[in-house]
Every structure is written in C-alpha cells, then in structure tokens.
Short mmCIF file of C-alpha atoms in Angstrom, two decimals:
data_model
loop_
_atom_site.label_atom_id
_atom_site.label_comp_id
_atom_site.label_asym_id
_atom_site.label_seq_id
_atom_site.Cartn_x
_atom_site.Cartn_y
_atom_site.Cartn_z
CA MET A 73 148.78 149.17 153.93
CA ARG A 74 145.78 148.69 150.90
CA ASP A 75 145.91 151.98 148.14
CA VAL A 76 142.28 152.22 145.57
CA VAL A 77 144.17 152.65 142.14
CA PHE A 78 141.26 152.56 139.98
CA THR A 79 137.17 152.16 140.65
CA ARG A 80 134.04 152.59 138.38
CA SER A 81 130.97 154.81 139.31
CA SER A 82 128.93 151.17 140.78
CA GLY A 83 130.23 150.45 143.58
CA TRP A 84 129.68 146.44 142.49
CA ILE A 85 132.36 146.31 140.24
CA PRO A 86 135.61 144.64 141.33
CA ASN A 87 138.45 147.60 142.22
CA VAL A 88 141.38 147.31 142.32
CA ILE A 89 143.90 147.99 144.93
CA ARG A 90 147.91 148.34 145.66
CA GLU A 91 148.13 146.15 148.77
CA ASP A 92 152.24 146.03 150.18
CA GLY A 93 153.10 147.28 146.07
CA GLU A 94 151.49 144.25 144.73
CA LEU A 95 148.25 145.44 142.36
CA LYS A 96 144.91 143.22 143.09
CA LEU A 97 141.32 142.65 142.00
CA MET A 98 138.72 143.75 144.89
CA LEU A 99 135.45 142.66 144.87
CA ALA A 100 132.11 142.48 146.84
CA ALA A 101 130.15 139.08 146.13
CA GLY A 102 128.16 136.11 148.02
CA ALA A 103 127.74 136.73 151.93
CA ASP A 104 129.03 135.69 155.60
CA ALA A 105 126.94 134.07 158.57
CA ASN A 106 126.01 137.80 158.86
CA HIS A 107 124.75 138.02 155.58
CA GLU A 108 127.10 140.64 155.04
CA PRO A 109 128.71 140.94 151.70
CA ARG A 110 132.62 139.21 151.58
CA THR A 111 134.83 140.67 150.04
CA PHE A 112 137.97 138.62 148.34
CA THR A 113 141.07 139.47 146.74
CA PHE A 114 143.42 137.98 144.45
CA PRO A 115 146.86 139.26 142.60
CA ILE A 116 146.49 140.71 139.36
CA GLY A 117 148.95 142.38 136.09
CA GLU A 118 149.43 146.20 134.56
CA ALA A 119 148.10 144.05 131.38
CA HIS A 120 145.07 143.34 133.63
CA LEU A 121 145.27 146.33 134.86
CA ALA A 122 145.47 148.12 131.74
CA VAL A 123 142.48 146.61 129.88
CA ILE A 124 140.39 146.59 132.79
CA ARG A 125 141.01 150.73 133.12
CA GLU A 126 139.79 150.89 128.78
CA ASP A 127 137.92 148.10 127.73
CA LEU A 128 134.23 148.02 130.38
CA ALA A 129 133.00 144.61 128.46
CA ARG A 130 136.17 143.13 129.08
CA HIS A 131 136.01 144.15 132.81
CA LEU A 132 132.18 143.54 133.37
CA LEU A 133 132.72 140.43 132.03
CA LEU A 134 135.70 139.50 134.86
CA TRP A 135 133.48 140.19 136.65
CA SER A 136 130.65 138.16 135.65
CA ALA A 137 133.33 134.59 135.13
CA LEU A 138 134.40 135.56 139.14
CA LEU A 139 131.01 135.06 140.62
CA PRO A 140 130.16 131.79 140.64
CA LEU A 141 134.00 131.10 142.08
CA CYS A 142 132.99 133.48 144.59
CA ASP A 143 129.63 131.56 145.47
CA ALA A 144 131.87 128.53 145.77
CA ALA A 145 133.61 129.77 148.97
CA GLY A 146 130.94 130.13 150.58
CA THR A 147 130.05 131.80 154.00
CA ARG A 148 133.48 131.86 154.70
CA GLY A 149 135.40 129.51 152.56
CA ARG A 150 138.58 130.57 151.06
CA LEU A 151 138.39 132.00 147.56
CA ASP A 152 139.95 130.01 144.80
CA GLU A 153 143.03 131.92 143.73
CA GLU A 154 144.58 129.81 141.00
CA ALA A 155 140.66 129.99 139.50
CA ALA A 156 140.21 133.60 139.74
CA VAL A 157 144.04 134.22 138.04
CA ALA A 158 143.77 131.35 135.40
CA LEU A 159 140.46 133.60 134.61
CA LEU A 160 143.03 136.89 133.82
CA ASP A 161 143.45 135.91 130.42
CA PRO A 162 141.91 134.38 128.41
CA VAL A 163 139.63 136.81 129.97
CA LEU A 164 141.30 140.15 129.24
CA LEU A 165 144.04 139.34 126.86
CA SER A 166 142.12 136.95 124.89
CA SER A 167 140.56 137.22 120.72
CA PRO A 168 136.89 137.47 121.15
CA ALA A 169 136.46 134.97 119.41
CA ASP A 170 138.76 133.49 122.33
CA ALA A 171 137.05 134.88 125.35
CA ASP A 172 133.07 133.47 123.77
CA ALA A 173 134.74 130.05 123.53
CA LEU A 174 135.92 130.13 126.78
CA PHE A 175 132.28 131.27 127.83
CA ARG A 176 131.54 127.98 126.72
CA ARG A 177 133.04 125.82 128.61
CA ILE A 178 132.63 127.83 132.35
CA ARG A 179 130.03 128.81 134.49
CA TRP A 180 129.27 132.52 134.45
CA ASP A 181 126.55 135.17 136.35
CA ARG A 182 124.55 136.27 133.14
CA SER A 183 122.05 138.43 135.11
CA ARG A 184 125.19 140.70 135.96
CA LEU A 185 125.79 140.76 131.83
CA VAL A 186 122.35 141.12 131.74
CA ALA A 187 122.25 144.59 134.40
CA HIS A 188 124.87 146.03 132.26
CA GLY A 189 123.22 146.48 129.27
CA ALA A 190 124.34 143.31 127.84
CA ASP A 191 122.55 141.91 124.31
CA ILE A 192 120.95 139.48 125.32
CA ALA A 193 120.17 137.59 121.94
CA LEU A 194 124.11 137.65 121.40
CA LEU A 195 124.36 136.14 125.08
CA GLU A 196 121.53 133.61 124.55
CA ARG A 197 123.93 132.41 121.20
CA GLY A 198 126.94 132.46 122.95
CA GLN A 199 128.67 136.31 121.57
CA VAL A 200 129.42 137.54 124.27
CA CYS A 201 131.64 139.80 123.69
CA GLU A 202 129.31 140.97 120.65
CA ALA A 203 126.69 141.31 123.45
CA MET A 204 128.76 143.36 125.26
CA ARG A 205 129.95 145.80 123.36
CA ALA A 206 126.05 148.41 124.37
CA ALA A 207 127.71 147.56 128.38
CA THR A 208 126.60 150.26 130.47
CA GLU A 209 128.60 151.35 133.39
CA GLY A 210 125.26 151.99 134.99
CA SER A 211 122.94 149.07 136.37
CA ASN A 212 119.55 147.65 135.33
CA GLU A 213 118.65 145.73 138.09
CA LYS A 214 115.07 145.30 137.19
CA ARG A 215 115.91 144.42 133.51
CA ALA A 216 118.39 141.82 135.27
CA GLN A 217 115.02 140.45 137.15
CA GLU A 218 113.04 140.61 134.68
CA TYR A 219 115.59 137.76 132.01
CA HIS A 220 116.50 135.69 135.40
CA ALA A 221 112.26 134.98 135.64
CA ASP A 222 111.53 134.87 131.98
CA ARG A 223 114.97 131.82 131.72
CA ARG A 224 112.64 130.00 135.51
CA ARG A 225 109.87 130.26 133.06
CA ALA A 226 111.72 129.34 129.56
CA GLU A 227 112.89 126.23 132.50
CA ARG A 228 109.01 125.37 132.40
CA GLY A 229 108.64 125.30 128.56
CA VAL A 230 106.37 128.98 129.23
CA VAL A 231 106.51 131.54 126.25
CA LEU A 232 105.62 135.10 127.08
CA GLY A 233 103.29 136.87 123.98
CA PRO A 234 103.40 140.62 124.38
CA LEU A 235 99.68 140.28 125.69
CA ASP A 236 100.60 137.66 128.65
CA ALA A 237 103.43 139.74 129.31
CA ALA A 238 101.36 143.03 130.05
CA ILE A 239 98.97 140.93 131.85
CA LEU A 240 102.14 140.22 134.28
CA ARG A 241 102.90 143.58 134.54
CA TYR A 242 99.47 145.05 135.49
CA THR A 243 99.05 142.67 138.26
CA GLY A 244 102.87 143.49 139.28
CA GLN A 245 103.99 139.52 138.74
CA TYR A 246 105.55 139.96 135.96
CA LEU A 247 109.13 138.39 137.95
CA HIS A 248 107.35 137.09 140.74
CA GLY A 249 104.30 134.90 140.68
CA ALA A 250 104.41 134.39 144.33
CA THR A 251 103.67 138.18 145.18
CA ILE A 252 100.67 139.33 145.74
CA PRO A 253 98.76 140.73 142.42
CA ARG A 254 97.47 144.50 142.48
CA ARG A 255 96.64 146.53 139.34
CA ILE A 256 99.07 147.99 137.72
CA PRO A 257 98.38 150.11 134.42
CA ASP A 258 101.47 152.46 134.61
CA ALA A 259 102.93 149.51 134.22
CA VAL A 260 101.96 147.74 131.09
CA ASP A 261 102.75 149.96 127.31
CA PRO A 262 99.79 151.77 127.21
CA ALA A 263 99.04 150.75 123.69
CA LEU A 264 98.97 146.70 124.99
CA LEU A 265 96.86 148.33 128.57
CA PRO A 266 93.36 147.88 126.65
CA GLN A 267 93.86 144.68 125.43
CA VAL A 268 94.75 143.93 128.79
CA MET A 269 91.85 145.83 130.24
CA ARG A 270 88.94 143.83 128.75
CA VAL A 271 90.94 140.55 129.46
CA ILE A 272 90.41 141.93 132.77
CA ALA A 273 87.20 142.81 132.29
CA THR A 274 86.70 139.62 131.35
CA ALA A 275 87.17 137.97 134.12
CA GLU A 276 85.20 140.33 136.76
CA GLN A 277 81.79 139.94 134.43
CA ALA A 278 82.52 136.10 135.37
CA CYS A 279 82.65 136.07 139.14
CA ALA A 280 80.53 138.78 139.02
CA GLY A 281 78.13 138.50 142.85
CA MET A 282 80.62 135.48 144.10
CA ARG A 283 82.03 135.62 147.01
CA ILE A 284 85.70 134.65 149.86
CA GLY A 285 84.89 133.81 152.97
CA LEU A 286 86.22 133.75 156.08
CA ASP A 287 87.44 130.58 157.59
CA SER A 288 87.67 131.32 160.96
CA ARG A 289 88.76 128.09 161.90
CA ARG A 290 92.34 128.96 161.19
CA GLY A 291 92.07 133.16 162.61
CA HIS A 292 90.11 136.08 161.68
CA ARG A 293 92.35 136.46 158.22
CA ALA A 294 91.81 133.01 156.53
CA THR A 295 89.22 132.97 153.47
CA ASP A 296 86.95 130.06 152.58
CA LYS A 297 89.22 127.28 150.27
CA ARG A 298 86.40 126.16 148.59
CA ASP A 299 84.70 129.90 148.15
CA TRP A 300 89.04 130.62 146.41
CA ASP A 301 88.83 127.42 143.87
CA ARG A 302 85.55 127.98 142.81
CA MET A 303 86.42 131.69 142.24
CA ALA A 304 89.27 130.51 140.38
CA ALA A 305 87.98 127.52 138.56
CA THR A 306 85.25 131.16 137.07
CA VAL A 307 87.78 133.93 135.97
CA ASP A 308 89.78 130.73 135.14
CA ALA A 309 87.56 129.40 132.62
CA ALA A 310 85.83 132.36 131.18
CA VAL A 311 89.15 133.91 130.65
CA ARG A 312 91.12 131.29 128.24
CA ARG A 313 87.05 130.59 126.74
CA ALA A 314 87.60 134.27 125.64
CA TYR A 315 90.65 134.40 124.66
CA PRO A 316 92.35 130.74 123.80
CA GLU A 317 95.50 131.64 122.63
CA LEU A 318 96.76 133.47 127.13
CA VAL A 319 99.76 131.03 128.37
CA GLU A 320 98.85 129.75 131.68
CA ASP A 321 101.39 132.20 133.80
CA ALA A 322 98.96 134.83 132.84
CA VAL A 323 95.33 132.76 133.40
CA ARG A 324 96.36 132.29 136.51
CA THR A 325 97.58 135.67 137.25
CA VAL A 326 93.75 136.67 136.21
CA SER A 327 92.14 134.87 138.90
CA PHE A 328 94.43 135.51 141.68
CA LEU A 329 93.82 139.27 141.02
CA MET A 330 90.39 138.72 141.93
CA CYS A 331 90.01 136.04 144.12
CA SER A 332 92.98 137.81 146.29
CA GLU A 333 90.43 141.20 145.15
CA ALA A 334 87.43 139.18 146.39
CA ALA A 335 89.29 138.38 149.91
CA ASP A 336 90.32 141.42 150.82
CA ARG A 337 87.14 142.24 150.52
CA SER A 338 85.35 140.15 153.04
CA ARG A 339 88.26 140.97 155.67
CA SER A 340 87.46 144.57 155.73
CA THR A 341 83.85 143.83 156.09
CA PRO A 342 82.09 143.02 159.37
CA ALA A 343 81.07 139.10 161.14
CA GLU A 344 78.14 138.93 158.60
CA ASP A 345 74.90 138.04 161.23
CA ASP A 346 74.07 136.20 158.18
CA GLU A 347 70.82 134.29 160.71
CA GLU A 348 69.23 137.57 161.16
CA ALA A 349 67.64 138.33 157.91
CA THR A 350 66.29 134.46 158.09
CA ASP A 351 64.65 134.05 160.76
CA ASP A 352 61.57 132.96 159.08
CA HIS A 353 63.41 129.91 157.07
CA ALA A 354 61.83 126.57 157.64
CA GLY A 355 59.16 127.92 158.99
CA LEU A 356 60.72 129.21 162.17
CA GLY A 357 59.43 132.22 163.47
CA ALA A 358 61.59 134.69 165.44
CA SER A 359 60.01 134.07 168.95
CA ALA A 360 61.69 130.36 168.09
CA ARG A 361 65.34 131.87 168.09
CA LYS A 362 68.29 131.90 170.94
CA THR A 363 68.57 133.99 173.27
CA ALA A 364 71.11 133.26 174.80
CA LEU A 365 73.76 130.84 174.56
CA SER A 366 77.01 129.53 176.31
CA PHE A 367 80.48 128.71 173.56
CA THR A 368 83.37 126.32 174.81
CA ASP A 369 86.09 124.55 172.87
CA ASP A 370 88.13 121.64 174.53
CA LYS A 371 90.61 123.95 175.94
CA GLY A 372 88.12 125.83 178.62
CA GLY A 373 87.41 128.28 177.04
CA GLU A 374 83.88 129.65 177.58
CA LYS A 375 82.11 132.81 176.03
CA LYS A 376 78.34 133.46 176.82
CA TRP A 377 75.70 135.05 174.29
CA LEU A 378 73.21 136.63 175.37
CA ARG A 379 70.28 138.60 173.32
CA ASP A 380 70.01 141.84 173.72
CA GLY A 381 73.93 142.12 173.22
CA PRO A 382 74.87 144.58 170.13
CA ARG A 383 75.75 141.45 168.04
CA THR A 384 74.02 138.03 166.83
CA ALA A 385 74.95 134.57 167.59
CA SER A 386 76.80 133.49 165.17
CA ALA A 387 78.68 136.46 164.73
CA GLU A 388 80.05 136.83 167.98
CA PHE A 389 80.50 132.54 167.66
CA TRP A 390 83.02 132.49 164.80
CA GLU A 391 84.77 135.52 166.66
CA PHE A 392 85.31 132.63 169.86
CA VAL A 393 86.25 130.68 167.24
CA ALA A 394 88.67 132.77 165.40
CA ASP A 395 90.19 133.77 168.86
CA ARG A 396 90.96 130.65 169.84
CA SER A 397 91.22 127.84 167.14
CA ALA A 398 94.38 125.46 166.88
CA ALA A 399 95.43 121.98 165.60
CA ASP A 400 95.01 121.39 169.12
CA ASN A 401 91.94 122.97 169.73
CA GLU A 402 89.06 121.92 167.70
CA VAL A 403 86.14 120.46 168.61
CA PHE A 404 83.47 123.87 169.50
CA THR A 405 80.97 123.59 171.17
CA ILE A 406 77.32 125.84 171.26
CA GLU A 407 75.25 125.23 174.15
CA ASP A 408 71.37 126.60 174.86
CA GLU A 409 71.29 125.47 178.93
CA GLU A 410 67.96 126.55 179.19
CA MET A 411 66.45 124.55 176.12
CA GLY A 412 68.88 121.38 176.89
CA GLU A 413 70.36 121.15 173.79
CA GLY A 414 73.51 121.98 171.61
CA ILE A 415 76.31 121.42 168.89
CA GLN A 416 79.09 120.01 168.94
CA LEU A 417 81.27 120.67 165.96
CA HIS A 418 84.31 118.65 164.70
CA PHE A 419 87.10 120.63 162.74
CA TYR A 420 89.39 117.37 162.43
CA ALA A 421 87.14 115.54 161.62
CA ASP A 422 84.21 117.84 158.86
CA SER A 423 81.47 116.50 161.50
CA THR A 424 79.00 117.32 163.90
CA ALA A 425 76.89 116.09 166.47
CA ARG A 426 73.77 117.17 167.85
CA ILE A 427 72.94 117.32 171.89
CA THR A 428 69.17 116.93 172.53
CA THR A 429 68.14 116.47 177.08
CA VAL A 430 66.22 113.46 177.06
CA ARG A 431 65.11 113.42 180.05
CA HIS A 432 66.49 116.22 183.00
CA GLY A 433 68.68 115.26 186.72
CA GLU A 434 66.39 114.54 189.22
CA ALA A 435 66.82 113.19 192.96
CA GLY A 436 70.71 112.87 192.05
CA SER A 437 70.94 110.78 188.90
CA ASP A 438 72.77 112.00 185.98
CA PRO A 439 70.76 113.46 182.32
CA GLN A 440 69.99 110.68 179.59
CA TYR A 441 70.81 112.27 176.24
CA GLN A 442 70.82 111.82 172.61
CA VAL A 443 73.36 112.78 170.51
CA GLU A 444 73.77 112.27 166.67
CA TYR A 445 76.57 113.03 164.53
CA SER A 446 76.49 114.14 161.26
CA LEU A 447 78.94 114.87 158.76
CA VAL A 448 79.94 118.62 157.40
CA ASP A 449 80.72 119.90 153.81
CA GLY A 450 83.31 123.02 154.99
CA ILE A 451 83.18 125.96 157.01
CA GLY A 452 80.34 126.65 154.89
CA GLY A 453 78.19 123.35 155.73
CA TYR A 454 79.32 124.88 159.08
CA ARG A 455 78.66 128.04 159.14
CA ASN A 456 74.37 127.01 157.40
CA LEU A 457 75.00 124.81 160.77
CA VAL A 458 74.69 127.59 163.34
CA ASN A 459 72.69 130.14 161.82
CA ALA A 460 70.08 126.91 161.99
CA PHE A 461 71.27 125.85 165.68
CA VAL A 462 70.73 129.82 165.88
CA ARG A 463 67.20 130.42 164.58
CA GLY A 464 65.35 127.59 165.33
CA GLY A 465 68.28 125.38 167.92
CA CYS A 466 68.43 121.17 166.71
CA ALA A 467 65.15 121.10 164.96
CA ALA A 468 65.96 123.73 163.02
CA LEU A 469 68.99 120.88 161.83
CA GLU A 470 66.85 118.59 160.62
CA GLN A 471 67.72 119.52 157.13
CA HIS A 472 71.48 119.65 157.62
CA GLY A 473 71.48 115.74 158.32
CA PRO A 474 71.04 113.40 156.94
CA TRP A 475 71.83 112.68 161.50
CA MET A 476 72.82 108.45 162.72
CA SER A 477 72.77 108.36 166.12
CA ASP A 478 74.50 105.24 165.47
CA VAL A 479 78.46 105.79 166.01
CA ALA A 480 79.40 102.67 164.27
CA GLU A 481 77.13 104.09 160.83
CA PHE A 482 78.42 107.36 161.40
CA GLU A 483 81.92 106.41 161.39
CA ARG A 484 81.23 103.81 157.83
CA ALA A 485 79.90 107.55 156.49
CA ARG A 486 83.18 109.31 157.30
CA ARG A 487 85.24 106.61 156.08
CA ARG A 488 82.97 106.57 152.68
CA ARG A 489 83.18 110.10 152.62
CA ASP A 490 87.44 110.32 153.24
CA ALA A 491 87.57 107.28 150.82
CA ARG A 492 86.32 109.64 147.77
#
C-alpha cells in the first residue's frame, strides 16, 4: 500500500511516500521506450523528510543531484539506489560549505535549479546553497531554456550583448537557432526595441528589390539556394558594416529573417509567366513563340501544352517538374513536334542539350538529329533556357551557349567546371 506523506504544489518536484510502512522518495524523470515518464523510488529517513518539508532549497538541490542518476537508468534500467541514498545526508543534512563542495564533485542538473529561481551568477561560482535562497516552488521553464541556450553559446565562445539578445528575441531565435525566424516586437525590452528596428531597417534596405525564386527541381516549395545565399551575404555585409559590435548569432538571425520572408513571398506568389514580358527579346517577335509543346520526363510522364490554354508554357513546365522531379527522375524534355526541335534538361549534371531535326525520316528511314550540349548555371540558368526556347525555339538559345556537338569536348568542359 502506498500513501503520500508530503508533496509540493509542483507535481514534478519529488514526493515523499510511505510504502509498506517504509518512507521513500518518489520522483518522475526520464522516459521509457514509449516516451512515458519513468518513476523511481528509494528509501529515506525521518530526518531527511523533516528537511524536505521545511527547506525548499535543499529539496530542490536533492532533486538536481538525483536527475543524472535517473538519466543513467535509461528507458528500462534500474536506478542506482545505493548512489541515490548516498546523496541524502550530504545534500540534506550537511553544512552549506560541505554541500557546495559536494556539488563541485558530482553531476547535477543546473536547469532545474534555474527554473526554480536560482541565482545564476552564484550557481556558476559554485555557491549552490546561497544561490537557492531565492528559490521558488513554481518553475519558470523559459528561464531554464534561456540559461541552457546561453551555456551552449558560451561553449562556442559567444557572449551576447544587450542588443544581440534583443535581436534574437525579436526573431524568436534566442532559444533555438534552427527555429524559423519571425517578427516578435513584444518579446523585446521596449527600451531596446528602437535599436533593434534600426538594425532590421538596415537589412531591409540592403536587400530591397532582391528576391528568392523557387527551385522546382526539389518540389513546389523549395527555394533557389543561390538566391538565398546571395541575399544572406548582402544582408550580412550591410549589417556588419553598420553594426560591427554585433555577434555572429545576431547578424545571422537578421539575414535568416530577411531570406525566410523573401522565400515565403515567392511561395505565396503564383508561378511567374516571365516569357510573356519578353516576347521581343533578341529580336524575336510574338510570331516566333511556341503554340504547342510536349513535356516529358525519364519515368514516362507526359504533359501537353497549347498556347490558347490558361497558363503559359514556362509556368506549366515548371509545375510539371515540381510534380515529378525526384532523385531518380532528373531528366526533363520540352519538345515542339511540329518544328522538330526540343531541349533536354539534365538536372543531375547542371547541363542541357538542344536537339534539332536535320532531316525528317522518309520512306521508312530514321530521322537525323543534331544534338548540342551546354552547361547550365543553376535553376536560374534553366529558367532562362526554358523561357528562351518558348519564345523562339532552338534559334533563341544561341546566346545561352557555348554549345558543343562533340560529347568528349563537352565532358571535358563539365569536368573543368566541377573541379572549380
């Protein structure tokens, strides 16, 4: 039979129970294989119970010292009861000096003490008993999370100044640098908010007019890495120039915010039909534009496009790519059957081939094609190629070369590029 002898308002602080007539400390810590909290018990004495009842600080110190033992038990192991019992007298019954000395020798969970109001500066100096004078029964988990984040930064040699911290709070990245940044002005001390907004304004001015396009090769929501890197570098340089005192973490979170917002704008904008705006580019009039095209991939997928449809060819093609592109499906073709020409995009090699019919097959003979290869500079280069082909066919691709008909020459060029 189990009876609760003493408990505090916070359900996670260890309780004292009486089980089959024996006093025991019971605490929940760690997790089992199903991610449910594990419960551990071990015997204590009446003297220990008396201190636990009357001294919140010592009770919390004991919890902090026990948690590493619970972690060591893992998902199914047993608590090292002998080690747990050995902590009772030194933590609960010893002098403050002896307790401090103990905590300099053992592993303990600082975050629990910080969450319950410990003085962080005293904790760091090893004065644990003094640090717990301000202890509270209620916990502030955000305080513990921020302390843990600061310790991780300190391990990297990063110490935040007031403006650095305010910027990280503004973007919501104070606790976790991998969190997608957003604008949270209410999280910033009002006295520091104007300074934060000046930093943000500097970043916005630096990247005004820049955009981050989508990369359909990786699905409907993926963005162009080169665009992202270019914008991040631009913002970083501007912010560092204007605020050289900011640490790397603060500068990076500002550029991350600018890039994330630009990427979101691209994802929420309908696919661009950019060949519409450039019909007369390179002297090619509207009459040169394609009227019917066929899109295919390496897995047998096919899609037809007609000029009188609701969307332009480039928009339809890149949607086709986003729907079907995969690690084992990286070759896509656009063909104008009537004109006997097309382009083949090799995403795996950042290259392309333009194919023109030299002689149509007659009397059962096979047609003869001319195939020329060229290197492509990222998704932006592919988009330019597609737009040019839609506007004016293979003839409009000349400026996007050089084009090589010799396969060996092309492979040498590709190896030279990859080596760089």
